[in-house]
Amino acid sequence: MARETAAGIRVINPGVLTLVQDLGRFGYQHLGLSPGGAADEHAFLWANRLLGNPPGSAQLEICLGGLQLQAKVATRMAITGADLQATLNGRVLAPWQTFAVTPGDRLHFGHPRGGVRGYLAVQGGFDIAPTFGSVSTVMREQIGGLDGWGRPLAKGDFLPCAEGTGPSLRVPWRYLPDYQRPLVLRVIASDQSEAVGAGLLEKLCQSDYQISAQSDRMGVRLSGEALRPQQGGIVSEGLGFGTVQIPPDGQPIIMLKDRQTIGGYPKLGTVFPLDAFALSQRQPHTTVTFEPIALHDAQGRLARFYRFFGV
């Protein structure tokens, strides 16, 4: 438990699962450390942009709601991502905008009306010491977070931050995602696509899949048309964000931020990162489909996205 200081936010109830996150831990996969980081970078980056924070400033990732906080500082905050029915002293707060808090104010997050993960940023970011260059919480590896040991927030935790002031801002409507709309996952073919099985990627793109309840920050498991690779396994090699693995049961797994660093299942392709961010906001049993995207097209779109946020 972090020591309470003069300025910060106190945790009254940690909710279902609330994690400290930034943009991830890079340069340590050779040690077996997952990059981690915000599951939905689109929502995460908007929260920091609204407050004028550096893009990677530490935030809270609130999964499925229930979080209750009390302010011990006068500052500004921003909420983005899932609509978790947030209230400030009982007053409803719409997501995707900033708001002011003063000492004694209470912030409460309900259960999601749309999406899965909400993001809470504070002006200047939470003042948390990094572990291996990042504060991102990876529970499986017991690394990162408030005390460096990879645990989720708990009742009584204290999140240090500075005072802050500024204008009220909101994300323009044209940038707001709709977490209820059908999700098409654009997939880049891997160098194993043909070796895994001729026509298997095409079969993936012609089928509907449902998100399994066994999904988490490591990866999203899908259920639907089984895919049968010509080879049952490969020599273990590095796994990238969005990698589509085909395990023995033929049900695709899409690797997310807390993925293991290597894997030996055949890889059919990689989901375009912006679509993988959106996937992290879809609830179990949601239907998703796939379509191909060329590598150069994906690279150009992703470069424009990060330029926009100054990453």
PDB file of C-alpha atoms in Angstrom:
ATOM      1  CA  MET A   1       0.000   0.000   0.000  1.00  0.00           C
ATOM      2  CA  ALA A   2       1.420   3.363  -1.019  1.00  0.00           C
ATOM      3  CA  ARG A   3       1.927   5.912   1.769  1.00  0.00           C
ATOM      4  CA  GLU A   4      -0.685   8.705   1.724  1.00  0.00           C
ATOM      5  CA  THR A   5       0.859  12.051   0.962  1.00  0.00           C
ATOM      6  CA  ALA A   6      -0.574  15.572   0.850  1.00  0.00           C
ATOM      7  CA  ALA A   7      -1.819  15.381  -2.734  1.00  0.00           C
ATOM      8  CA  GLY A   8      -3.339  12.433  -4.524  1.00  0.00           C
ATOM      9  CA  ILE A   9      -6.303  10.087  -4.870  1.00  0.00           C
ATOM     10  CA  ARG A  10      -7.358   7.494  -2.307  1.00  0.00           C
ATOM     11  CA  VAL A  11      -8.945   4.161  -3.294  1.00  0.00           C
ATOM     12  CA  ILE A  12     -12.197   3.522  -1.410  1.00  0.00           C
ATOM     13  CA  ASN A  13     -13.151   0.426  -3.438  1.00  0.00           C
ATOM     14  CA  PRO A  14     -10.919  -1.015  -6.193  1.00  0.00           C
ATOM     15  CA  GLY A  15     -13.839  -2.427  -8.183  1.00  0.00           C
ATOM     16  CA  VAL A  16     -13.665  -5.561 -10.307  1.00  0.00           C
ATOM     17  CA  LEU A  17     -10.149  -4.975 -11.628  1.00  0.00           C
ATOM     18  CA  THR A  18      -8.321  -1.651 -11.727  1.00  0.00           C
ATOM     19  CA  LEU A  19      -4.730  -1.516 -12.971  1.00  0.00           C
ATOM     20  CA  VAL A  20      -2.080   1.179 -13.299  1.00  0.00           C
ATOM     21  CA  GLN A  21      -1.029   1.353 -16.956  1.00  0.00           C
ATOM     22  CA  ASP A  22       1.066   3.381 -19.363  1.00  0.00           C
ATOM     23  CA  LEU A  23       2.063   2.591 -22.959  1.00  0.00           C
ATOM     24  CA  GLY A  24       4.090  -0.463 -21.994  1.00  0.00           C
ATOM     25  CA  ARG A  25       7.455  -1.905 -21.055  1.00  0.00           C
ATOM     26  CA  PHE A  26       9.762  -2.170 -24.062  1.00  0.00           C
ATOM     27  CA  GLY A  27      13.212  -3.648 -24.541  1.00  0.00           C
ATOM     28  CA  TYR A  28      12.853  -6.496 -22.044  1.00  0.00           C
ATOM     29  CA  GLN A  29      11.144  -9.296 -23.968  1.00  0.00           C
ATOM     30  CA  HIS A  30      14.497 -11.097 -24.183  1.00  0.00           C
ATOM     31  CA  LEU A  31      14.200 -11.415 -20.387  1.00  0.00           C
ATOM     32  CA  GLY A  32      10.715 -12.898 -20.758  1.00  0.00           C
ATOM     33  CA  LEU A  33       8.888  -9.721 -19.698  1.00  0.00           C
ATOM     34  CA  SER A  34       5.671  -8.924 -21.515  1.00  0.00           C
ATOM     35  CA  PRO A  35       5.323  -5.341 -22.816  1.00  0.00           C
ATOM     36  CA  GLY A  36       1.981  -4.887 -21.039  1.00  0.00           C
ATOM     37  CA  GLY A  37       0.450  -1.427 -21.373  1.00  0.00           C
ATOM     38  CA  ALA A  38      -3.031  -0.009 -21.905  1.00  0.00           C
ATOM     39  CA  ALA A  39      -5.274  -2.531 -23.656  1.00  0.00           C
ATOM     40  CA  ASP A  40      -7.015   0.240 -25.611  1.00  0.00           C
ATOM     41  CA  GLU A  41      -4.414   2.798 -26.636  1.00  0.00           C
ATOM     42  CA  HIS A  42      -6.998   4.861 -28.501  1.00  0.00           C
ATOM     43  CA  ALA A  43      -8.897   5.640 -25.288  1.00  0.00           C
ATOM     44  CA  PHE A  44      -5.686   5.899 -23.237  1.00  0.00           C
ATOM     45  CA  LEU A  45      -4.029   8.420 -25.555  1.00  0.00           C
ATOM     46  CA  TRP A  46      -7.130  10.586 -25.773  1.00  0.00           C
ATOM     47  CA  ALA A  47      -7.317  10.851 -21.971  1.00  0.00           C
ATOM     48  CA  ASN A  48      -3.758  12.189 -21.794  1.00  0.00           C
ATOM     49  CA  ARG A  49      -4.274  14.474 -24.789  1.00  0.00           C
ATOM     50  CA  LEU A  50      -7.320  16.100 -23.186  1.00  0.00           C
ATOM     51  CA  LEU A  51      -5.200  17.040 -20.170  1.00  0.00           C
ATOM     52  CA  GLY A  52      -2.091  18.101 -22.076  1.00  0.00           C
ATOM     53  CA  ASN A  53      -0.100  15.223 -20.541  1.00  0.00           C
ATOM     54  CA  PRO A  54       2.832  13.466 -22.221  1.00  0.00           C
ATOM     55  CA  PRO A  55       1.297  10.562 -24.204  1.00  0.00           C
ATOM     56  CA  GLY A  56       2.618   7.823 -21.918  1.00  0.00           C
ATOM     57  CA  SER A  57       1.614   9.372 -18.578  1.00  0.00           C
ATOM     58  CA  ALA A  58       0.354   6.808 -16.049  1.00  0.00           C
ATOM     59  CA  GLN A  59      -3.397   6.247 -15.834  1.00  0.00           C
ATOM     60  CA  LEU A  60      -5.901   3.828 -14.344  1.00  0.00           C
ATOM     61  CA  GLU A  61      -7.432   1.125 -16.528  1.00  0.00           C
ATOM     62  CA  ILE A  62     -10.815   0.266 -15.005  1.00  0.00           C
ATOM     63  CA  CYS A  63     -12.144  -3.108 -16.131  1.00  0.00           C
ATOM     64  CA  LEU A  64     -15.908  -3.640 -15.670  1.00  0.00           C
ATOM     65  CA  GLY A  65     -16.307  -0.814 -13.153  1.00  0.00           C
ATOM     66  CA  GLY A  66     -16.988  -0.737  -9.428  1.00  0.00           C
ATOM     67  CA  LEU A  67     -14.073   1.616  -8.652  1.00  0.00           C
ATOM     68  CA  GLN A  68     -14.609   4.275  -5.970  1.00  0.00           C
ATOM     69  CA  LEU A  69     -12.099   7.042  -5.309  1.00  0.00           C
ATOM     70  CA  GLN A  70     -11.784  10.081  -3.048  1.00  0.00           C
ATOM     71  CA  ALA A  71      -9.804  13.130  -4.098  1.00  0.00           C
ATOM     72  CA  LYS A  72      -7.212  14.573  -1.723  1.00  0.00           C
ATOM     73  CA  VAL A  73      -6.138  17.223  -4.222  1.00  0.00           C
ATOM     74  CA  ALA A  74      -7.612  19.944  -6.440  1.00  0.00           C
ATOM     75  CA  THR A  75      -6.914  18.936 -10.010  1.00  0.00           C
ATOM     76  CA  ARG A  76      -8.413  17.970 -13.358  1.00  0.00           C
ATOM     77  CA  MET A  77      -9.173  14.498 -14.623  1.00  0.00           C
ATOM     78  CA  ALA A  78     -10.338  12.904 -17.844  1.00  0.00           C
ATOM     79  CA  ILE A  79     -12.423   9.781 -18.454  1.00  0.00           C
ATOM     80  CA  THR A  80     -12.380   7.904 -21.764  1.00  0.00           C
ATOM     81  CA  GLY A  81     -13.161   4.408 -23.010  1.00  0.00           C
ATOM     82  CA  ALA A  82     -16.130   2.350 -21.845  1.00  0.00           C
ATOM     83  CA  ASP A  83     -19.178   4.101 -20.449  1.00  0.00           C
ATOM     84  CA  LEU A  84     -18.925   2.984 -16.818  1.00  0.00           C
ATOM     85  CA  GLN A  85     -21.722   5.256 -15.600  1.00  0.00           C
ATOM     86  CA  ALA A  86     -19.273   7.446 -13.681  1.00  0.00           C
ATOM     87  CA  THR A  87     -20.525   9.908 -11.093  1.00  0.00           C
ATOM     88  CA  LEU A  88     -18.812  12.715  -9.151  1.00  0.00           C
ATOM     89  CA  ASN A  89     -20.498  13.290  -5.774  1.00  0.00           C
ATOM     90  CA  GLY A  90     -23.569  11.619  -7.268  1.00  0.00           C
ATOM     91  CA  ARG A  91     -23.575  13.789 -10.405  1.00  0.00           C
ATOM     92  CA  VAL A  92     -23.391  11.888 -13.695  1.00  0.00           C
ATOM     93  CA  LEU A  93     -20.157  12.299 -15.686  1.00  0.00           C
ATOM     94  CA  ALA A  94     -20.171  11.581 -19.393  1.00  0.00           C
ATOM     95  CA  PRO A  95     -17.024   9.853 -20.699  1.00  0.00           C
ATOM     96  CA  TRP A  96     -14.562  11.362 -23.182  1.00  0.00           C
ATOM     97  CA  GLN A  97     -14.182  14.683 -21.382  1.00  0.00           C
ATOM     98  CA  THR A  98     -12.331  16.438 -18.558  1.00  0.00           C
ATOM     99  CA  PHE A  99     -13.693  17.534 -15.193  1.00  0.00           C
ATOM    100  CA  ALA A 100     -12.409  19.176 -12.008  1.00  0.00           C
ATOM    101  CA  VAL A 101     -12.115  17.603  -8.562  1.00  0.00           C
ATOM    102  CA  THR A 102     -11.459  19.191  -5.171  1.00  0.00           C
ATOM    103  CA  PRO A 103     -10.401  17.600  -1.873  1.00  0.00           C
ATOM    104  CA  GLY A 104     -13.135  15.375  -0.479  1.00  0.00           C
ATOM    105  CA  ASP A 105     -14.846  14.737  -3.824  1.00  0.00           C
ATOM    106  CA  ARG A 106     -15.930  11.151  -4.464  1.00  0.00           C
ATOM    107  CA  LEU A 107     -15.773   9.468  -7.833  1.00  0.00           C
ATOM    108  CA  HIS A 108     -17.714   6.258  -8.522  1.00  0.00           C
ATOM    109  CA  PHE A 109     -17.758   3.968 -11.549  1.00  0.00           C
ATOM    110  CA  GLY A 110     -20.703   1.643 -12.182  1.00  0.00           C
ATOM    111  CA  HIS A 111     -20.902  -1.274 -14.553  1.00  0.00           C
ATOM    112  CA  PRO A 112     -20.384  -0.788 -18.303  1.00  0.00           C
ATOM    113  CA  ARG A 113     -23.235   0.235 -20.571  1.00  0.00           C
ATOM    114  CA  GLY A 114     -20.878  -0.104 -23.528  1.00  0.00           C
ATOM    115  CA  GLY A 115     -17.335  -1.384 -23.759  1.00  0.00           C
ATOM    116  CA  VAL A 116     -15.239  -3.131 -21.119  1.00  0.00           C
ATOM    117  CA  ARG A 117     -12.410  -0.820 -20.006  1.00  0.00           C
ATOM    118  CA  GLY A 118     -12.524   2.801 -18.929  1.00  0.00           C
ATOM    119  CA  TYR A 119      -9.477   5.038 -18.518  1.00  0.00           C
ATOM    120  CA  LEU A 120      -8.972   7.658 -15.831  1.00  0.00           C
ATOM    121  CA  ALA A 121      -6.176  10.187 -16.268  1.00  0.00           C
ATOM    122  CA  VAL A 122      -5.122  12.994 -13.953  1.00  0.00           C
ATOM    123  CA  GLN A 123      -3.409  16.190 -15.008  1.00  0.00           C
ATOM    124  CA  GLY A 124       0.342  15.559 -14.976  1.00  0.00           C
ATOM    125  CA  GLY A 125      -0.166  11.809 -14.585  1.00  0.00           C
ATOM    126  CA  PHE A 126       0.026   9.678 -11.446  1.00  0.00           C
ATOM    127  CA  ASP A 127       3.432   9.889  -9.774  1.00  0.00           C
ATOM    128  CA  ILE A 128       4.421   6.218  -9.627  1.00  0.00           C
ATOM    129  CA  ALA A 129       7.939   4.801  -9.822  1.00  0.00           C
ATOM    130  CA  PRO A 130       8.556   2.664 -12.947  1.00  0.00           C
ATOM    131  CA  THR A 131       9.777  -0.929 -12.889  1.00  0.00           C
ATOM    132  CA  PHE A 132      11.964  -1.874 -15.848  1.00  0.00           C
ATOM    133  CA  GLY A 133      11.096   1.446 -17.461  1.00  0.00           C
ATOM    134  CA  SER A 134       7.315   1.290 -17.074  1.00  0.00           C
ATOM    135  CA  VAL A 135       4.541   1.395 -14.491  1.00  0.00           C
ATOM    136  CA  SER A 136       2.355  -0.987 -16.515  1.00  0.00           C
ATOM    137  CA  THR A 137       0.844  -3.718 -14.365  1.00  0.00           C
ATOM    138  CA  VAL A 138       1.311  -7.300 -15.563  1.00  0.00           C
ATOM    139  CA  MET A 139      -0.238  -9.476 -12.859  1.00  0.00           C
ATOM    140  CA  ARG A 140       0.965 -12.778 -14.313  1.00  0.00           C
ATOM    141  CA  GLU A 141       4.573 -11.583 -14.076  1.00  0.00           C
ATOM    142  CA  GLN A 142       4.113  -9.752 -10.749  1.00  0.00           C
ATOM    143  CA  ILE A 143       5.648  -6.587 -12.118  1.00  0.00           C
ATOM    144  CA  GLY A 144       4.652  -2.930 -12.366  1.00  0.00           C
ATOM    145  CA  GLY A 145       1.754  -1.121 -10.764  1.00  0.00           C
ATOM    146  CA  LEU A 146       1.609   1.033  -7.679  1.00  0.00           C
ATOM    147  CA  ASP A 147       4.312  -0.793  -5.707  1.00  0.00           C
ATOM    148  CA  GLY A 148       6.165  -2.574  -8.541  1.00  0.00           C
ATOM    149  CA  TRP A 149       4.820  -6.037  -7.671  1.00  0.00           C
ATOM    150  CA  GLY A 150       2.169  -6.296 -10.362  1.00  0.00           C
ATOM    151  CA  ARG A 151      -0.923  -6.264  -8.204  1.00  0.00           C
ATOM    152  CA  PRO A 152      -4.227  -4.555  -8.993  1.00  0.00           C
ATOM    153  CA  LEU A 153      -5.355  -1.624  -6.883  1.00  0.00           C
ATOM    154  CA  ALA A 154      -6.679  -2.435  -3.414  1.00  0.00           C
ATOM    155  CA  LYS A 155      -8.812  -0.639  -0.842  1.00  0.00           C
ATOM    156  CA  GLY A 156      -6.777   2.040   0.926  1.00  0.00           C
ATOM    157  CA  ASP A 157      -4.185   2.525  -1.828  1.00  0.00           C
ATOM    158  CA  PHE A 158      -3.061   6.087  -2.398  1.00  0.00           C
ATOM    159  CA  LEU A 159      -2.190   7.410  -5.858  1.00  0.00           C
ATOM    160  CA  PRO A 160       0.103  10.462  -5.651  1.00  0.00           C
ATOM    161  CA  CYS A 161      -0.476  13.263  -8.132  1.00  0.00           C
ATOM    162  CA  ALA A 162      -0.041  17.020  -8.340  1.00  0.00           C
ATOM    163  CA  GLU A 163      -2.522  19.869  -8.307  1.00  0.00           C
ATOM    164  CA  GLY A 164      -3.755  21.023 -11.688  1.00  0.00           C
ATOM    165  CA  THR A 165      -6.039  23.494 -13.419  1.00  0.00           C
ATOM    166  CA  GLY A 166      -7.200  23.966 -16.960  1.00  0.00           C
ATOM    167  CA  PRO A 167     -10.170  24.291 -19.319  1.00  0.00           C
ATOM    168  CA  SER A 168     -12.987  21.828 -19.725  1.00  0.00           C
ATOM    169  CA  LEU A 169     -12.435  19.814 -22.904  1.00  0.00           C
ATOM    170  CA  ARG A 170     -14.116  16.927 -24.641  1.00  0.00           C
ATOM    171  CA  VAL A 171     -13.208  14.638 -27.529  1.00  0.00           C
ATOM    172  CA  PRO A 172     -14.843  15.758 -30.812  1.00  0.00           C
ATOM    173  CA  TRP A 173     -17.751  13.507 -31.682  1.00  0.00           C
ATOM    174  CA  ARG A 174     -16.167  12.300 -34.934  1.00  0.00           C
ATOM    175  CA  TYR A 175     -13.410  10.575 -32.924  1.00  0.00           C
ATOM    176  CA  LEU A 176     -15.744   8.761 -30.529  1.00  0.00           C
ATOM    177  CA  PRO A 177     -15.845   4.971 -30.956  1.00  0.00           C
ATOM    178  CA  ASP A 178     -19.028   2.917 -30.906  1.00  0.00           C
ATOM    179  CA  TYR A 179     -18.334  -0.228 -28.893  1.00  0.00           C
ATOM    180  CA  GLN A 180     -21.709  -1.668 -29.912  1.00  0.00           C
ATOM    181  CA  ARG A 181     -21.140  -1.646 -33.660  1.00  0.00           C
ATOM    182  CA  PRO A 182     -20.089  -4.826 -35.499  1.00  0.00           C
ATOM    183  CA  LEU A 183     -16.309  -5.219 -35.372  1.00  0.00           C
ATOM    184  CA  VAL A 184     -14.320  -6.210 -38.449  1.00  0.00           C
ATOM    185  CA  LEU A 185     -10.749  -7.172 -37.611  1.00  0.00           C
ATOM    186  CA  ARG A 186      -8.319  -6.376 -40.398  1.00  0.00           C
ATOM    187  CA  VAL A 187      -5.579  -8.988 -40.503  1.00  0.00           C
ATOM    188  CA  ILE A 188      -2.100  -8.861 -42.055  1.00  0.00           C
ATOM    189  CA  ALA A 189      -0.992 -12.204 -43.466  1.00  0.00           C
ATOM    190  CA  SER A 190       2.031 -13.714 -41.720  1.00  0.00           C
ATOM    191  CA  ASP A 191       5.018 -15.316 -43.403  1.00  0.00           C
ATOM    192  CA  GLN A 192       3.566 -18.627 -42.182  1.00  0.00           C
ATOM    193  CA  SER A 193       0.132 -18.161 -43.767  1.00  0.00           C
ATOM    194  CA  GLU A 194       0.705 -20.492 -46.711  1.00  0.00           C
ATOM    195  CA  ALA A 195       2.765 -22.986 -44.729  1.00  0.00           C
ATOM    196  CA  VAL A 196       0.032 -23.179 -42.088  1.00  0.00           C
ATOM    197  CA  GLY A 197      -2.460 -24.133 -44.789  1.00  0.00           C
ATOM    198  CA  ALA A 198      -3.405 -22.869 -48.209  1.00  0.00           C
ATOM    199  CA  GLY A 199      -6.720 -21.031 -48.034  1.00  0.00           C
ATOM    200  CA  LEU A 200      -6.838 -21.005 -44.215  1.00  0.00           C
ATOM    201  CA  LEU A 201      -6.621 -17.213 -43.995  1.00  0.00           C
ATOM    202  CA  GLU A 202      -9.404 -16.944 -46.572  1.00  0.00           C
ATOM    203  CA  LYS A 203     -11.495 -19.341 -44.474  1.00  0.00           C
ATOM    204  CA  LEU A 204     -10.903 -17.153 -41.413  1.00  0.00           C
ATOM    205  CA  CYS A 205     -12.141 -14.111 -43.344  1.00  0.00           C
ATOM    206  CA  GLN A 206     -15.282 -15.930 -44.482  1.00  0.00           C
ATOM    207  CA  SER A 207     -16.372 -17.017 -41.002  1.00  0.00           C
ATOM    208  CA  ASP A 208     -18.012 -15.394 -37.992  1.00  0.00           C
ATOM    209  CA  TYR A 209     -16.480 -15.831 -34.544  1.00  0.00           C
ATOM    210  CA  GLN A 210     -17.654 -15.082 -31.022  1.00  0.00           C
ATOM    211  CA  ILE A 211     -15.489 -13.735 -28.205  1.00  0.00           C
ATOM    212  CA  SER A 212     -15.071 -16.342 -25.489  1.00  0.00           C
ATOM    213  CA  ALA A 213     -15.612 -15.553 -21.815  1.00  0.00           C
ATOM    214  CA  GLN A 214     -12.135 -17.044 -21.248  1.00  0.00           C
ATOM    215  CA  SER A 215     -10.528 -13.954 -22.787  1.00  0.00           C
ATOM    216  CA  ASP A 216      -8.326 -11.576 -20.794  1.00  0.00           C
ATOM    217  CA  ARG A 217      -5.456  -9.104 -21.187  1.00  0.00           C
ATOM    218  CA  MET A 218      -3.190 -11.900 -22.450  1.00  0.00           C
ATOM    219  CA  GLY A 219      -5.398 -12.705 -25.394  1.00  0.00           C
ATOM    220  CA  VAL A 220      -8.889 -13.024 -26.828  1.00  0.00           C
ATOM    221  CA  ARG A 221     -10.084 -16.562 -27.446  1.00  0.00           C
ATOM    222  CA  LEU A 222     -12.607 -16.994 -30.234  1.00  0.00           C
ATOM    223  CA  SER A 223     -15.164 -19.707 -30.924  1.00  0.00           C
ATOM    224  CA  GLY A 224     -16.517 -20.582 -34.342  1.00  0.00           C
ATOM    225  CA  GLU A 225     -15.387 -22.427 -37.458  1.00  0.00           C
ATOM    226  CA  ALA A 226     -12.386 -24.553 -36.484  1.00  0.00           C
ATOM    227  CA  LEU A 227      -9.222 -23.975 -38.520  1.00  0.00           C
ATOM    228  CA  ARG A 228      -7.013 -27.010 -39.123  1.00  0.00           C
ATOM    229  CA  PRO A 229      -3.393 -26.136 -39.902  1.00  0.00           C
ATOM    230  CA  GLN A 230      -1.314 -28.532 -41.951  1.00  0.00           C
ATOM    231  CA  GLN A 231       1.292 -28.413 -39.184  1.00  0.00           C
ATOM    232  CA  GLY A 232       0.467 -28.952 -35.555  1.00  0.00           C
ATOM    233  CA  GLY A 233       3.167 -26.731 -34.128  1.00  0.00           C
ATOM    234  CA  ILE A 234       6.281 -24.725 -34.838  1.00  0.00           C
ATOM    235  CA  VAL A 235       9.522 -23.969 -33.054  1.00  0.00           C
ATOM    236  CA  SER A 236       8.647 -21.394 -30.406  1.00  0.00           C
ATOM    237  CA  GLU A 237       9.306 -17.843 -31.569  1.00  0.00           C
ATOM    238  CA  GLY A 238       8.439 -14.277 -30.592  1.00  0.00           C
ATOM    239  CA  LEU A 239       4.816 -13.146 -30.395  1.00  0.00           C
ATOM    240  CA  GLY A 240       3.691  -9.704 -31.486  1.00  0.00           C
ATOM    241  CA  PHE A 241       0.659  -7.704 -30.439  1.00  0.00           C
ATOM    242  CA  GLY A 242      -2.374  -8.937 -32.378  1.00  0.00           C
ATOM    243  CA  THR A 243      -0.829 -12.242 -33.490  1.00  0.00           C
ATOM    244  CA  VAL A 244      -3.501 -14.761 -34.558  1.00  0.00           C
ATOM    245  CA  GLN A 245      -2.471 -18.168 -33.217  1.00  0.00           C
ATOM    246  CA  ILE A 246      -4.166 -21.447 -34.108  1.00  0.00           C
ATOM    247  CA  PRO A 247      -4.031 -23.925 -31.186  1.00  0.00           C
ATOM    248  CA  PRO A 248      -4.797 -27.659 -31.556  1.00  0.00           C
ATOM    249  CA  ASP A 249      -8.574 -27.173 -31.148  1.00  0.00           C
ATOM    250  CA  GLY A 250      -8.613 -24.901 -34.212  1.00  0.00           C
ATOM    251  CA  GLN A 251     -10.189 -21.932 -32.375  1.00  0.00           C
ATOM    252  CA  PRO A 252      -8.154 -18.736 -33.036  1.00  0.00           C
ATOM    253  CA  ILE A 253      -6.483 -16.803 -30.226  1.00  0.00           C
ATOM    254  CA  ILE A 254      -5.576 -13.127 -30.709  1.00  0.00           C
ATOM    255  CA  MET A 255      -2.647 -12.088 -28.524  1.00  0.00           C
ATOM    256  CA  LEU A 256      -3.007  -8.821 -26.592  1.00  0.00           C
ATOM    257  CA  LYS A 257      -0.855  -6.670 -24.307  1.00  0.00           C
ATOM    258  CA  ASP A 258      -0.032  -9.198 -21.548  1.00  0.00           C
ATOM    259  CA  ARG A 259       0.821 -12.005 -23.983  1.00  0.00           C
ATOM    260  CA  GLN A 260       3.699 -14.369 -23.307  1.00  0.00           C
ATOM    261  CA  THR A 261       6.857 -13.417 -25.200  1.00  0.00           C
ATOM    262  CA  ILE A 262       7.150 -16.623 -27.270  1.00  0.00           C
ATOM    263  CA  GLY A 263       4.757 -19.260 -28.553  1.00  0.00           C
ATOM    264  CA  GLY A 264       4.751 -22.443 -30.608  1.00  0.00           C
ATOM    265  CA  TYR A 265       1.292 -22.469 -32.185  1.00  0.00           C
ATOM    266  CA  PRO A 266       1.068 -21.773 -35.935  1.00  0.00           C
ATOM    267  CA  LYS A 267       0.502 -18.091 -36.699  1.00  0.00           C
ATOM    268  CA  LEU A 268      -1.979 -17.140 -39.400  1.00  0.00           C
ATOM    269  CA  GLY A 269      -1.481 -13.381 -39.321  1.00  0.00           C
ATOM    270  CA  THR A 270      -1.602 -10.249 -37.177  1.00  0.00           C
ATOM    271  CA  VAL A 271      -4.661  -8.159 -36.389  1.00  0.00           C
ATOM    272  CA  PHE A 272      -4.180  -4.470 -37.262  1.00  0.00           C
ATOM    273  CA  PRO A 273      -3.343  -2.781 -33.922  1.00  0.00           C
ATOM    274  CA  LEU A 274      -6.150  -0.199 -34.052  1.00  0.00           C
ATOM    275  CA  ASP A 275      -8.637  -3.056 -34.450  1.00  0.00           C
ATOM    276  CA  ALA A 276      -6.976  -4.978 -31.608  1.00  0.00           C
ATOM    277  CA  PHE A 277      -7.502  -1.907 -29.386  1.00  0.00           C
ATOM    278  CA  ALA A 278     -11.187  -1.954 -30.324  1.00  0.00           C
ATOM    279  CA  LEU A 279     -11.332  -5.708 -29.690  1.00  0.00           C
ATOM    280  CA  SER A 280     -10.255  -5.145 -26.078  1.00  0.00           C
ATOM    281  CA  GLN A 281     -13.490  -3.159 -25.597  1.00  0.00           C
ATOM    282  CA  ARG A 282     -15.821  -5.905 -26.826  1.00  0.00           C
ATOM    283  CA  GLN A 283     -17.681  -8.004 -24.290  1.00  0.00           C
ATOM    284  CA  PRO A 284     -17.850 -11.817 -24.291  1.00  0.00           C
ATOM    285  CA  HIS A 285     -20.144 -13.421 -26.883  1.00  0.00           C
ATOM    286  CA  THR A 286     -19.762 -10.466 -29.253  1.00  0.00           C
ATOM    287  CA  THR A 287     -19.444 -11.522 -32.902  1.00  0.00           C
ATOM    288  CA  VAL A 288     -16.369 -10.446 -34.869  1.00  0.00           C
ATOM    289  CA  THR A 289     -15.344 -10.987 -38.476  1.00  0.00           C
ATOM    290  CA  PHE A 290     -12.061 -10.678 -40.358  1.00  0.00           C
ATOM    291  CA  GLU A 291     -10.871  -9.127 -43.589  1.00  0.00           C
ATOM    292  CA  PRO A 292      -7.353  -8.844 -45.067  1.00  0.00           C
ATOM    293  CA  ILE A 293      -5.305  -5.641 -45.067  1.00  0.00           C
ATOM    294  CA  ALA A 294      -2.037  -5.052 -46.897  1.00  0.00           C
ATOM    295  CA  LEU A 295       1.043  -4.485 -44.756  1.00  0.00           C
ATOM    296  CA  HIS A 296       1.869  -1.096 -46.328  1.00  0.00           C
ATOM    297  CA  ASP A 297      -1.699   0.102 -45.778  1.00  0.00           C
ATOM    298  CA  ALA A 298      -1.602  -0.959 -42.125  1.00  0.00           C
ATOM    299  CA  GLN A 299       1.768   0.714 -41.582  1.00  0.00           C
ATOM    300  CA  GLY A 300       0.560   4.000 -43.047  1.00  0.00           C
ATOM    301  CA  ARG A 301      -2.629   4.061 -40.985  1.00  0.00           C
ATOM    302  CA  LEU A 302      -0.786   3.241 -37.770  1.00  0.00           C
ATOM    303  CA  ALA A 303       1.892   5.869 -38.404  1.00  0.00           C
ATOM    304  CA  ARG A 304      -0.812   8.551 -38.853  1.00  0.00           C
ATOM    305  CA  PHE A 305      -2.493   7.440 -35.634  1.00  0.00           C
ATOM    306  CA  TYR A 306       0.664   7.803 -33.547  1.00  0.00           C
ATOM    307  CA  ARG A 307       1.650  11.091 -35.212  1.00  0.00           C
ATOM    308  CA  PHE A 308      -1.724  12.517 -34.229  1.00  0.00           C
ATOM    309  CA  PHE A 309      -1.021  11.750 -30.545  1.00  0.00           C
ATOM    310  CA  GLY A 310       2.637  12.723 -30.681  1.00  0.00           C
ATOM    311  CA  VAL A 311       3.901   9.258 -29.798  1.00  0.00           C
TER     312      VAL A 311
END
